[in-house]
XYZ file of C-alpha atoms in Angstrom:
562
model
C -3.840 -16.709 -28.099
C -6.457 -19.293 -29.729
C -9.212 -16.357 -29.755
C -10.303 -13.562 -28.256
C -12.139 -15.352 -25.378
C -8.690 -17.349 -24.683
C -5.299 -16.040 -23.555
C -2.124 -17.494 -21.794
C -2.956 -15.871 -18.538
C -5.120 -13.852 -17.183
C -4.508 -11.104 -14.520
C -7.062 -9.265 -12.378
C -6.864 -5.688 -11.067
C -4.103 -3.127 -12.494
C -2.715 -1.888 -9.318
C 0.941 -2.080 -7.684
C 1.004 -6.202 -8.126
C -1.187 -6.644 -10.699
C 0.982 -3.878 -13.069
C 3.583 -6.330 -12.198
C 2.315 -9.431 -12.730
C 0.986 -7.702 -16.505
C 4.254 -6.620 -17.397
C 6.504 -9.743 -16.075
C 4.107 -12.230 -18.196
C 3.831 -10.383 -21.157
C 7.825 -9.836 -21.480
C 8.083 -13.355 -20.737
C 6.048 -14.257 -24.190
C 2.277 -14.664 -22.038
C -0.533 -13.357 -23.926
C -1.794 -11.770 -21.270
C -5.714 -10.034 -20.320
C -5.083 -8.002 -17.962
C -8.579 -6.854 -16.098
C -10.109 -3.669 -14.178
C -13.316 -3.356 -12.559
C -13.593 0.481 -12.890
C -12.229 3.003 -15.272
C -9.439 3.665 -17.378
C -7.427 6.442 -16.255
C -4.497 7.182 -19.337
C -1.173 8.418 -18.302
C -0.683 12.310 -18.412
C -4.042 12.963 -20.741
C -6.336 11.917 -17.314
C -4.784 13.577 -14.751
C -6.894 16.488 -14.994
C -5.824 18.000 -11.856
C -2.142 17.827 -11.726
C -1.362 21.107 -12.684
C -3.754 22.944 -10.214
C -3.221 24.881 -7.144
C -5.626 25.458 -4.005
C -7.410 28.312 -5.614
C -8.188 26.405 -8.469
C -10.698 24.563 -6.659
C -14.083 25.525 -6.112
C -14.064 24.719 -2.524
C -10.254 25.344 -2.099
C -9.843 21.994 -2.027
C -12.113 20.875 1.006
C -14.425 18.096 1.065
C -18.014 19.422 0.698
C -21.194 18.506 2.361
C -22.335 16.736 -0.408
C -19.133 14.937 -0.576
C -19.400 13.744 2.324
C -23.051 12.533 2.292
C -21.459 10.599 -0.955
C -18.389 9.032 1.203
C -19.447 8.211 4.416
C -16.431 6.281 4.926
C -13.761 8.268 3.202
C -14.698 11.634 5.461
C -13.669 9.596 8.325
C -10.048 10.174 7.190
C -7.569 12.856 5.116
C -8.778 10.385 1.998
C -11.747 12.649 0.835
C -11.116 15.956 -0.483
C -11.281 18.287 -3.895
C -8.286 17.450 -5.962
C -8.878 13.817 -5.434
C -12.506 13.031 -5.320
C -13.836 10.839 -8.078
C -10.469 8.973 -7.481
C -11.552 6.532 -4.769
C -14.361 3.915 -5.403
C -17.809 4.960 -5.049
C -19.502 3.660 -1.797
C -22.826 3.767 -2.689
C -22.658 1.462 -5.572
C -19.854 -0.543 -3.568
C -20.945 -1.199 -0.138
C -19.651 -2.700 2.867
C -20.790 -3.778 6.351
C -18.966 -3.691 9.680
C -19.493 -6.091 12.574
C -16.563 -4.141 13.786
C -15.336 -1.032 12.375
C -12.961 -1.484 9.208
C -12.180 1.691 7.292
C -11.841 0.495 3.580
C -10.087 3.033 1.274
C -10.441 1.817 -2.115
C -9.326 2.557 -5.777
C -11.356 1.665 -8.458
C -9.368 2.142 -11.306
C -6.697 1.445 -14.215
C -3.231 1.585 -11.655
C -5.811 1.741 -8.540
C -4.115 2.763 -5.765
C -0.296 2.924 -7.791
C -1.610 6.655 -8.394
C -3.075 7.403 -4.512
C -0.134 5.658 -2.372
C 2.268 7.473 -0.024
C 5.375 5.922 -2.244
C 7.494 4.721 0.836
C 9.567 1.627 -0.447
C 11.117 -0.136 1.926
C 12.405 -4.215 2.385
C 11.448 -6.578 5.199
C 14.493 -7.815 7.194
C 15.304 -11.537 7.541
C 13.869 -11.192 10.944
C 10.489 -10.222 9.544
C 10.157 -13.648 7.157
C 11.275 -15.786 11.129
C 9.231 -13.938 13.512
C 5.737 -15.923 13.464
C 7.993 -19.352 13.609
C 10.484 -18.292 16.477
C 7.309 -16.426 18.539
C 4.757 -19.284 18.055
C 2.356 -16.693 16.016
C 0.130 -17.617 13.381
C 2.323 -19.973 11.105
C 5.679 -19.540 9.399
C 6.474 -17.792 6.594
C 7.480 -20.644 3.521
C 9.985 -18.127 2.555
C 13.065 -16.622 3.779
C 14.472 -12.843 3.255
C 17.291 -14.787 0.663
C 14.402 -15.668 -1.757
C 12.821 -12.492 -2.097
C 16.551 -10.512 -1.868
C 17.083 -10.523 -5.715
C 13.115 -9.822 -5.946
C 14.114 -6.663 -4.656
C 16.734 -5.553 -5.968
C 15.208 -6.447 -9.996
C 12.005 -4.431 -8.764
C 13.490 -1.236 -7.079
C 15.456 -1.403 -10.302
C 12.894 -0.968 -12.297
C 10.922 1.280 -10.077
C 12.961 3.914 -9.324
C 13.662 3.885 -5.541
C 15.598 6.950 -4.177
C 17.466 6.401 -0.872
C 20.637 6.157 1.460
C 22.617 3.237 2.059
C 22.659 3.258 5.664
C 23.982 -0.411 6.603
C 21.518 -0.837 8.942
C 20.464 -4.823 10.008
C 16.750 -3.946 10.745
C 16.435 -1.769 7.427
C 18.439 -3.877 4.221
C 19.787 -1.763 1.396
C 18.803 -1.594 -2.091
C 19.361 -1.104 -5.754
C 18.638 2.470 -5.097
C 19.055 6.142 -6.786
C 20.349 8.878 -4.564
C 17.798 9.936 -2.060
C 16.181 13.140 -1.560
C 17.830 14.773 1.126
C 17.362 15.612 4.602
C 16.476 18.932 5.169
C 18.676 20.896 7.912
C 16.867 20.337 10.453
C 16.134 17.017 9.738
C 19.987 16.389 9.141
C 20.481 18.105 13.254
C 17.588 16.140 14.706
C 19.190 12.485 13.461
C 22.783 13.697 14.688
C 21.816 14.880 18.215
C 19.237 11.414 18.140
C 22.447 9.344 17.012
C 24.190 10.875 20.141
C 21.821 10.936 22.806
C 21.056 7.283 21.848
C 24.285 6.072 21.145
C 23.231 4.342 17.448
C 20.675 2.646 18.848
C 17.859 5.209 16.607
C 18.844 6.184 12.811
C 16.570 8.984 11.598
C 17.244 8.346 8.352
C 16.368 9.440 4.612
C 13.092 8.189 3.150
C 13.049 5.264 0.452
C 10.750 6.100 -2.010
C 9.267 5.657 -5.102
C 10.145 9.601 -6.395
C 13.482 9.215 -8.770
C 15.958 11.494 -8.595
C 17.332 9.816 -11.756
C 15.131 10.075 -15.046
C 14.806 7.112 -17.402
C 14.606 8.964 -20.682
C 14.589 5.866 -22.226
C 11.075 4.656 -20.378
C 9.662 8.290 -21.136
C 10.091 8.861 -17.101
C 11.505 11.933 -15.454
C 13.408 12.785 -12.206
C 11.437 14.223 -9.248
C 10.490 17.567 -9.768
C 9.534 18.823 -5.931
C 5.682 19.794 -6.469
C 4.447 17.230 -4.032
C 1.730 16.870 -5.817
C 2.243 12.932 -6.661
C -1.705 11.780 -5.224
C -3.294 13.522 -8.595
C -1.390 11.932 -10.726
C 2.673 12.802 -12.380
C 2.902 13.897 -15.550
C 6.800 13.645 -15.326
C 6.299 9.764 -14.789
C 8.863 10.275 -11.378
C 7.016 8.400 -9.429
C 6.236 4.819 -9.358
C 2.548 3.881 -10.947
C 1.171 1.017 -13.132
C 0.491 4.157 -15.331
C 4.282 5.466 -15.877
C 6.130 2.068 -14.843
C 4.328 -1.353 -15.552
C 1.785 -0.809 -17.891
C 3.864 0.813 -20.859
C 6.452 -1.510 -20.192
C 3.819 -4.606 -20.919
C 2.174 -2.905 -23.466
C 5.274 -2.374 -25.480
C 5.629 -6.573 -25.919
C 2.251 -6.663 -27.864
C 0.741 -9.524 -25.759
C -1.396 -7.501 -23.291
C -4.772 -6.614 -23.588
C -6.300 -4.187 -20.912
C -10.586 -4.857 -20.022
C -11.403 -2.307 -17.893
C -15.027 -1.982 -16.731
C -14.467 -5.665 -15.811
C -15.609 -6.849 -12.783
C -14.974 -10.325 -11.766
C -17.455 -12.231 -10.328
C -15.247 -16.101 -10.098
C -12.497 -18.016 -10.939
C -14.076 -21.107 -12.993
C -12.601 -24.402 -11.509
C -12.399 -27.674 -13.274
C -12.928 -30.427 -10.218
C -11.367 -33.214 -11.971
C -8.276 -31.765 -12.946
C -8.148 -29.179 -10.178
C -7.339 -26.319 -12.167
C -9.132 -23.161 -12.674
C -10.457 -22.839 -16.371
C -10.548 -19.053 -16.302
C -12.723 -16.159 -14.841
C -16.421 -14.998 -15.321
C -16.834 -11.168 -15.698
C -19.671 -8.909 -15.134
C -19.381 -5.433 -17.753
C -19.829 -3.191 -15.441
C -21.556 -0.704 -17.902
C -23.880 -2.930 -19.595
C -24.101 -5.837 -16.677
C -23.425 -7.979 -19.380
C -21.552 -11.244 -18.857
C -18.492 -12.904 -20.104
C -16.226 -16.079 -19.491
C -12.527 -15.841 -20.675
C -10.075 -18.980 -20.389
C -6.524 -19.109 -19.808
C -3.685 -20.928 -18.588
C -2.605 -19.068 -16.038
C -4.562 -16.613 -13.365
C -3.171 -14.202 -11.092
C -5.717 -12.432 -8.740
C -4.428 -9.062 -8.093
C -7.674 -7.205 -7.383
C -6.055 -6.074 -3.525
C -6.304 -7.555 -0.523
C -9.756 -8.330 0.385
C -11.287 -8.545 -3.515
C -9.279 -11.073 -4.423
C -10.026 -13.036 -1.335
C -13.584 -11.849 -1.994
C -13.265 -13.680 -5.651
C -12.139 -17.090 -3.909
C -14.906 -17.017 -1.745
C -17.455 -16.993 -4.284
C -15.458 -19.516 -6.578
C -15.857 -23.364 -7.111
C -18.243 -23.200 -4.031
C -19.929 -26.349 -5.298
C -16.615 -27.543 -4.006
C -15.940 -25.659 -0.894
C -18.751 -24.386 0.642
C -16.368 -21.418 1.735
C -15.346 -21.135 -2.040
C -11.651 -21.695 -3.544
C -8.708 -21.767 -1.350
C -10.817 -22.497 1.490
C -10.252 -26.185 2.544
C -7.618 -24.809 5.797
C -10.249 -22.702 6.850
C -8.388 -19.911 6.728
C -9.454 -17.674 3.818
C -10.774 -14.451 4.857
C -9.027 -14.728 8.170
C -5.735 -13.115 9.927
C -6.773 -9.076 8.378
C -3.272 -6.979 9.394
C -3.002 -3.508 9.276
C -0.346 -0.928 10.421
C -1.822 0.883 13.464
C -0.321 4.598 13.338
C -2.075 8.084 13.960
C -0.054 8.700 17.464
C 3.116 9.913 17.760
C 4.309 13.715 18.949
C 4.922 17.215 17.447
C 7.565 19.630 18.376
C 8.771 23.135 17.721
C 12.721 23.300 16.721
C 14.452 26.646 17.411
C 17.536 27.955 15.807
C 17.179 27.804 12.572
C 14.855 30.869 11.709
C 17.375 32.110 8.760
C 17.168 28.414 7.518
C 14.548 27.749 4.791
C 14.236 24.799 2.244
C 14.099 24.364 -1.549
C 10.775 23.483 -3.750
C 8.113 21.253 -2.133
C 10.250 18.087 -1.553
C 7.259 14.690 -1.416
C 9.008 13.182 1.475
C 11.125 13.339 4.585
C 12.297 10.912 6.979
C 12.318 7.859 8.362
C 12.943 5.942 11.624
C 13.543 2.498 11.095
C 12.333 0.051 14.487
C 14.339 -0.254 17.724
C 12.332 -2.165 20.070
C 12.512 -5.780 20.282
C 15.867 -5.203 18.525
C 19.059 -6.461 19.763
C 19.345 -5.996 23.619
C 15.678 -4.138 23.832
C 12.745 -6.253 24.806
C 9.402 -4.999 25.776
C 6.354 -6.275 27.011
C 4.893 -7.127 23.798
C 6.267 -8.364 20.672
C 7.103 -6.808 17.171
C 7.978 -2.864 16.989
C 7.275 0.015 14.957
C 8.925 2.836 12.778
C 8.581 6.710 12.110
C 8.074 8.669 9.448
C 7.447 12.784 8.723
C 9.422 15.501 8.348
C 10.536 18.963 9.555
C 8.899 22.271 7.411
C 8.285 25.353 8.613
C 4.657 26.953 9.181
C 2.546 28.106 6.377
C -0.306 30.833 5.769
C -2.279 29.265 7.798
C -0.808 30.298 11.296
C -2.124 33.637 11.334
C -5.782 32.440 10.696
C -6.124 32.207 14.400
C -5.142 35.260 15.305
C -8.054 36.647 12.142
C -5.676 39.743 11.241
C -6.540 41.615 8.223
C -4.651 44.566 5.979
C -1.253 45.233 5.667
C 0.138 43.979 8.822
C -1.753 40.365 7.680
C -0.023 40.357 4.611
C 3.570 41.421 6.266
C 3.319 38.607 8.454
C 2.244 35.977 5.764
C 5.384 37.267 3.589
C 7.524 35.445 6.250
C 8.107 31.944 7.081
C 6.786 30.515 10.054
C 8.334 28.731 12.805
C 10.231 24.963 12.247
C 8.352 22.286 13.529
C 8.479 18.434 13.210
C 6.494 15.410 13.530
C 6.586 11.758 14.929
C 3.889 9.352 13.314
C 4.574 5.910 14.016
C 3.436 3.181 12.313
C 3.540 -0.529 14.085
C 2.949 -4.125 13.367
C -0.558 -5.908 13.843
C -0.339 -9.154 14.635
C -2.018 -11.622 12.410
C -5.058 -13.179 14.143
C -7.707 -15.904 12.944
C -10.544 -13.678 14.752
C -10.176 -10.905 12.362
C -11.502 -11.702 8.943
C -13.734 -10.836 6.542
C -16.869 -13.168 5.088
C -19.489 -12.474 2.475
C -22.655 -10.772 3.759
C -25.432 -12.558 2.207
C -28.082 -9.673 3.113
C -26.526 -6.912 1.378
C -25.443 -6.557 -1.694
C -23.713 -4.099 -4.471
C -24.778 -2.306 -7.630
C -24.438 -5.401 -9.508
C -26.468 -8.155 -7.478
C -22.768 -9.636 -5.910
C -22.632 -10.141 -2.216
C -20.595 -7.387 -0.081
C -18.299 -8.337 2.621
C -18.282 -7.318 5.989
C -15.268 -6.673 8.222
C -14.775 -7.793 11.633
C -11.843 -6.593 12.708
C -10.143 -4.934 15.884
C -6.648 -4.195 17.141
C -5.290 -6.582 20.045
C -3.194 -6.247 23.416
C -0.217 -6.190 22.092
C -0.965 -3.667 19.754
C -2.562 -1.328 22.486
C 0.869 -1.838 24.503
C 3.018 -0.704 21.501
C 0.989 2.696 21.455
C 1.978 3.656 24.495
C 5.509 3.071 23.593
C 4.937 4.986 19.923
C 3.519 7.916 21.434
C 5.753 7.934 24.842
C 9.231 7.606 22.613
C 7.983 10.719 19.978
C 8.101 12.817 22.951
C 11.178 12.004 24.439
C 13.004 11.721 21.282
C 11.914 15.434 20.025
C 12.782 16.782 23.517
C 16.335 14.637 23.484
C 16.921 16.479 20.219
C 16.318 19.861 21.806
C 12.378 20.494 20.703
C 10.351 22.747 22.677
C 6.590 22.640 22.835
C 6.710 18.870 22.434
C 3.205 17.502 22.284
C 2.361 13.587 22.281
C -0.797 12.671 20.531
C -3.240 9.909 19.780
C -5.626 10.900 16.927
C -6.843 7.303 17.427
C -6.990 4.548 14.957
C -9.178 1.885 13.589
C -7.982 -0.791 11.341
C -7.905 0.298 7.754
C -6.936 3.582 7.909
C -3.178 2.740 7.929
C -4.224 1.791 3.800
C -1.844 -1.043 4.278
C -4.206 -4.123 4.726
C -3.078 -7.329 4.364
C -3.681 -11.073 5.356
C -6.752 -13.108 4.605
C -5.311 -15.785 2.009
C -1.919 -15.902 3.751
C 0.973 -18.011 2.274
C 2.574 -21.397 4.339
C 4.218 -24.547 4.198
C 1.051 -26.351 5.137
C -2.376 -26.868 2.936
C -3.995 -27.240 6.656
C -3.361 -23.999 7.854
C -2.706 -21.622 4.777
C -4.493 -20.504 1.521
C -0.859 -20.351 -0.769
C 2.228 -21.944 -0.907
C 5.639 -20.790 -1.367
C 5.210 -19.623 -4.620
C 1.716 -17.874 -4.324
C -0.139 -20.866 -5.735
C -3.891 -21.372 -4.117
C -3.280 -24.928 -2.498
C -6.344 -26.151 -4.098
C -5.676 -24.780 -7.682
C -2.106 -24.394 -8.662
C -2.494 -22.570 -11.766
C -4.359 -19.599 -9.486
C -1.607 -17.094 -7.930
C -2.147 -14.276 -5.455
C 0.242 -11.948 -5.222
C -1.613 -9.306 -3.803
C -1.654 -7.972 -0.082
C -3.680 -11.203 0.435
C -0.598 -13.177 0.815
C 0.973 -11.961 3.073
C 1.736 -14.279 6.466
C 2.406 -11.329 8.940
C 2.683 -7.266 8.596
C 6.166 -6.134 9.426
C 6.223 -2.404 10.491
C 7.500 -1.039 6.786
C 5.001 -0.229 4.233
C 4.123 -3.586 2.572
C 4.322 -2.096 -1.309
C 7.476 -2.936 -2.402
C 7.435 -6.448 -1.076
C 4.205 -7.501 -3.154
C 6.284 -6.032 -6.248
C 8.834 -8.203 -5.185
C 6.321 -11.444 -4.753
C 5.006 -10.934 -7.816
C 7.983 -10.800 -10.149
C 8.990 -14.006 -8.520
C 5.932 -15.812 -8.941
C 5.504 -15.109 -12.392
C 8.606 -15.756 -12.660
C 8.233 -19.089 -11.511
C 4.663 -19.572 -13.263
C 5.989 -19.293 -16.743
C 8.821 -21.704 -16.109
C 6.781 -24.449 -14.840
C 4.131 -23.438 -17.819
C 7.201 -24.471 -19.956
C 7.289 -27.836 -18.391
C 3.712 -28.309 -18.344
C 2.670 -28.198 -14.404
C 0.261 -25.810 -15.072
């Protein structure tokens, strides 16, 4: 580092990729910047609420009125609430608009959404990298499931990903720990689904990011069953920047952490078509700053780093950096879910379960594998779990006194859910732009969201609500009940698209290796990327991107393409 202005790269946002991309350049010699637009949140000392309990809470833990008025957006969803409010970024001084409805669940903070994520770590099948090619969708993937295979297995490493090896085509194995088991009705439900079937469906044990295996040596421990993991672990069992990424970088002595830093561009140099470095905006003093480097990787999620391209080198491209395909800000993906089917399971009222375990199952897709076809494309998976009913079973019935507190002294019934959670198609019509009317606390343009689900996606619903219901009946449920909460993109938390990787600097923002076409020192890494959706949760596979791209950018930093 030539001064304090100038490092060797320069990463933005310290969430799942951006952790990454911090620790793989700084163990690979980069002095590295690594910047956050909102707060530092220390491991252990700022999790202020990971030791309480319900009663603890003022308001039990229910989002208030005021709350509420605060959040418009996050009350439409399970986001808002006690134990984690102040956790999510604040909407008034970071607005949005909607041309269509876009529910945008963000996490303004050191390890953003690495300390709010539902953990489930799963790999994309070679199938998922050939889909847009062999169906004519969108554009092909530059990349092949063999690329990003040893990606996966140095990240879940790393990680800490409990789970089964199940030897299953449409789900590949990993470098995993043992997985938290199955509960007993769980373990019932997948054999009499494996039989009425005939292995066609594999209810299966979740992949996660909750060891079972401590790392004494990293300062992490194994899963300790308080499924509390949202407000933060103090045991370090679950992956976050916090307990995972971030120690691990700053342990080299090359990383330097800005938080409070928001940035407002990538700095481009039009005759040698490299970016320079990044302007920031204190976000405490509005101050500004310009830092230089190397080497950038925008890792701010999904639609801010697309949001930083678009207002970059737009004396350039009108449509800012990355733009010249016409394709930045376009092709949002979700995962449509909130419809599936519940189900009461009998027999096993002297069976009971122990601690509170953080996961379940999973259900890895069926349709549109092997011999099934459908009338749409793509699939879907499941996920939940079996428990048995709490406390709050008896509130209907409003008893009071000692017959009240008899019955609360017992376990409830079993009962088990279905949620499904299935592919959106990527699709130029849904994208994000820059509103030029509205803007945020700082001055900075907001973006609005035009977005919407598609045919195919409404056909798969029926299909992910219609199978829940016969597969908790084939496995001998009673009461089964099919539901669709309804769903508008966002809420799945799992957004992706809008500076999508290809072979072609026509039709896509990055190429193989996560380089912006226009500005090869510039990598995104982020959810941005990413060509299509899958059905899995995306997480892991951005881990997996980013280790290989900065991977590759030091190496051809070496040899002086950069």
């Amino acid at each position: 580092m030539a001064d304090e202005m100038h490092y060797d790269a320069i990463v933005v946002g310290s969430g799942i990729s951006g952790g990454w991309a911090a620790k793989e350049l700084t163990e690979k010699g980069l002095k590295v910047l690594l910047l956050e637009r909102g707060r530092n949140i220390e491991h252990i000392t700022d999790y202020t609420n990971a030791q309480k309990e319900a009663w603890d809470y003022p308001h039990r833990g229910e989002a208030t009125r005021e709350m509420v008025e605060k959040h418009p957006t996050l009350s439409r969803d399970y986001p808002l609430n006690e134990p984690t409010n102040g956790m999510w970024a604040d909407e008034q001084k970071n607005p949005y608009t909607e041309e269509k409805r876009f529910d945008w669940f963000r996490g303004y903070h050191v390890g953003g959404r690495s300390l709010l994520w539902g953990r489930h770590s799963y790999r994309w099948n070679p199938k998922d990298f050939e889909a847009n090619a062999e169906e004519g969708i969108a554009v092909d993937w530059p990349i092949r499931y063999d690329d990003l295979a040893p990606w996966y297995d140095y990240v879940e490493g790393h990680a800490g990903i409990s789970g089964n090896r199940d030897g299953l085509d449409v789900l590949p194995d990993g470098n995993f720990q043992p997985p938290i088991p199955l509960n007993i009705v769980e373990k019932t439900v997948s054999e009499r689904l494996a039989s009425e079937f005939e292995g066609t469906r594999h209810l299966i044990n979740a992949r996660m990011s909750n060891m079972t295996e401590a790392k004494p040596d990293e300062g992490r421990s194994a899963c300790q069953y308080r499924d509390k993991c949202w407000l933060g672990c103090p045991y370090g069992a679950y992956f976050s920047t916090q307990s995972s990424t971030l120690p691990a970088a700053m342990a080299t002595g090359n990383l330097t952490l800005r938080p409070h830093s928001i940035v407002r561009q990538v700095m481009y140099d039009r005759d040698n078509k490299r970016a320079t470095g990044v302007e920031v905006i204190d976000a405490e003093t509005n101050q500004t700053y310009e830092y230089t480097a190397d080497v950038i990787f925008l890792n701010a999620s999904t639609f801010n780093s697309t949001w930083i391209l678009m207002n970059s080198a737009t004396d350039v491209w009108e449509g800012g950096l990355g733009s010249s395909s016409g394709e930045l800000g376009h092709n949002v993906m979700d995962h449509h879910f909130r419809t599936g089917a519940t189900a009461t399971i009998e027999g096993f009222e002297d069976k009971y379960y122990f601690g509170r375990r953080p996961t379940g199952y999973y259900m890895p897709r069926y349709r549109n594998w092997g011999a099934d076809t459908r009338d749409y494309v793509r699939g879907f998976g499941y996920q939940g779990s079996a428990s048995r009913d709490g406390w709050d079973r008896s509130v209907a019935e409003l008893g009071t006194g000692e017959g009240l507190k008899e019955a609360l002294s017992k376990p409830g019934q079993w009962s088990m859910m279905m949620l499904a959670f299935g592919e959106m198609l990527p699709a130029h019509e849904n994208h994000i732009a820059l509103d030029p009317h509205v803007t945020d606390a700082w001055g900075l343009p907001v973006l609005k969201f035009s977005v919407e689900i598609g045919e195919n996606e409404e056909m798969m619903r029926k299909d992910m609500r219609a199978d829940a219901v016969e597969m908790l009946s084939a496995a001998g449920g009673s009461d089964v009940q099919g539901f669709d909460w309804g769903y508008a993109p966002g809420m799945g938390i799992h957004e992706m698209g809008t500076a999508r990787m290809g072979r072609d600097p026509e039709t896509s923002v990055l190429n193989a290796h996560n380089q912006v076409w226009d500005a090869p020192n510039v990598f995104v890494t982020d959810g941005a990327c990413m060509t299509s959706s899958s059905c899995v949760n995306p997480s892991l596979t951005y881990m997996a991107l980013t280790a290989r791209a900065a991977d590759y950018a030091v190496s051809e930093l070496k040899k002086g393409n950069l």
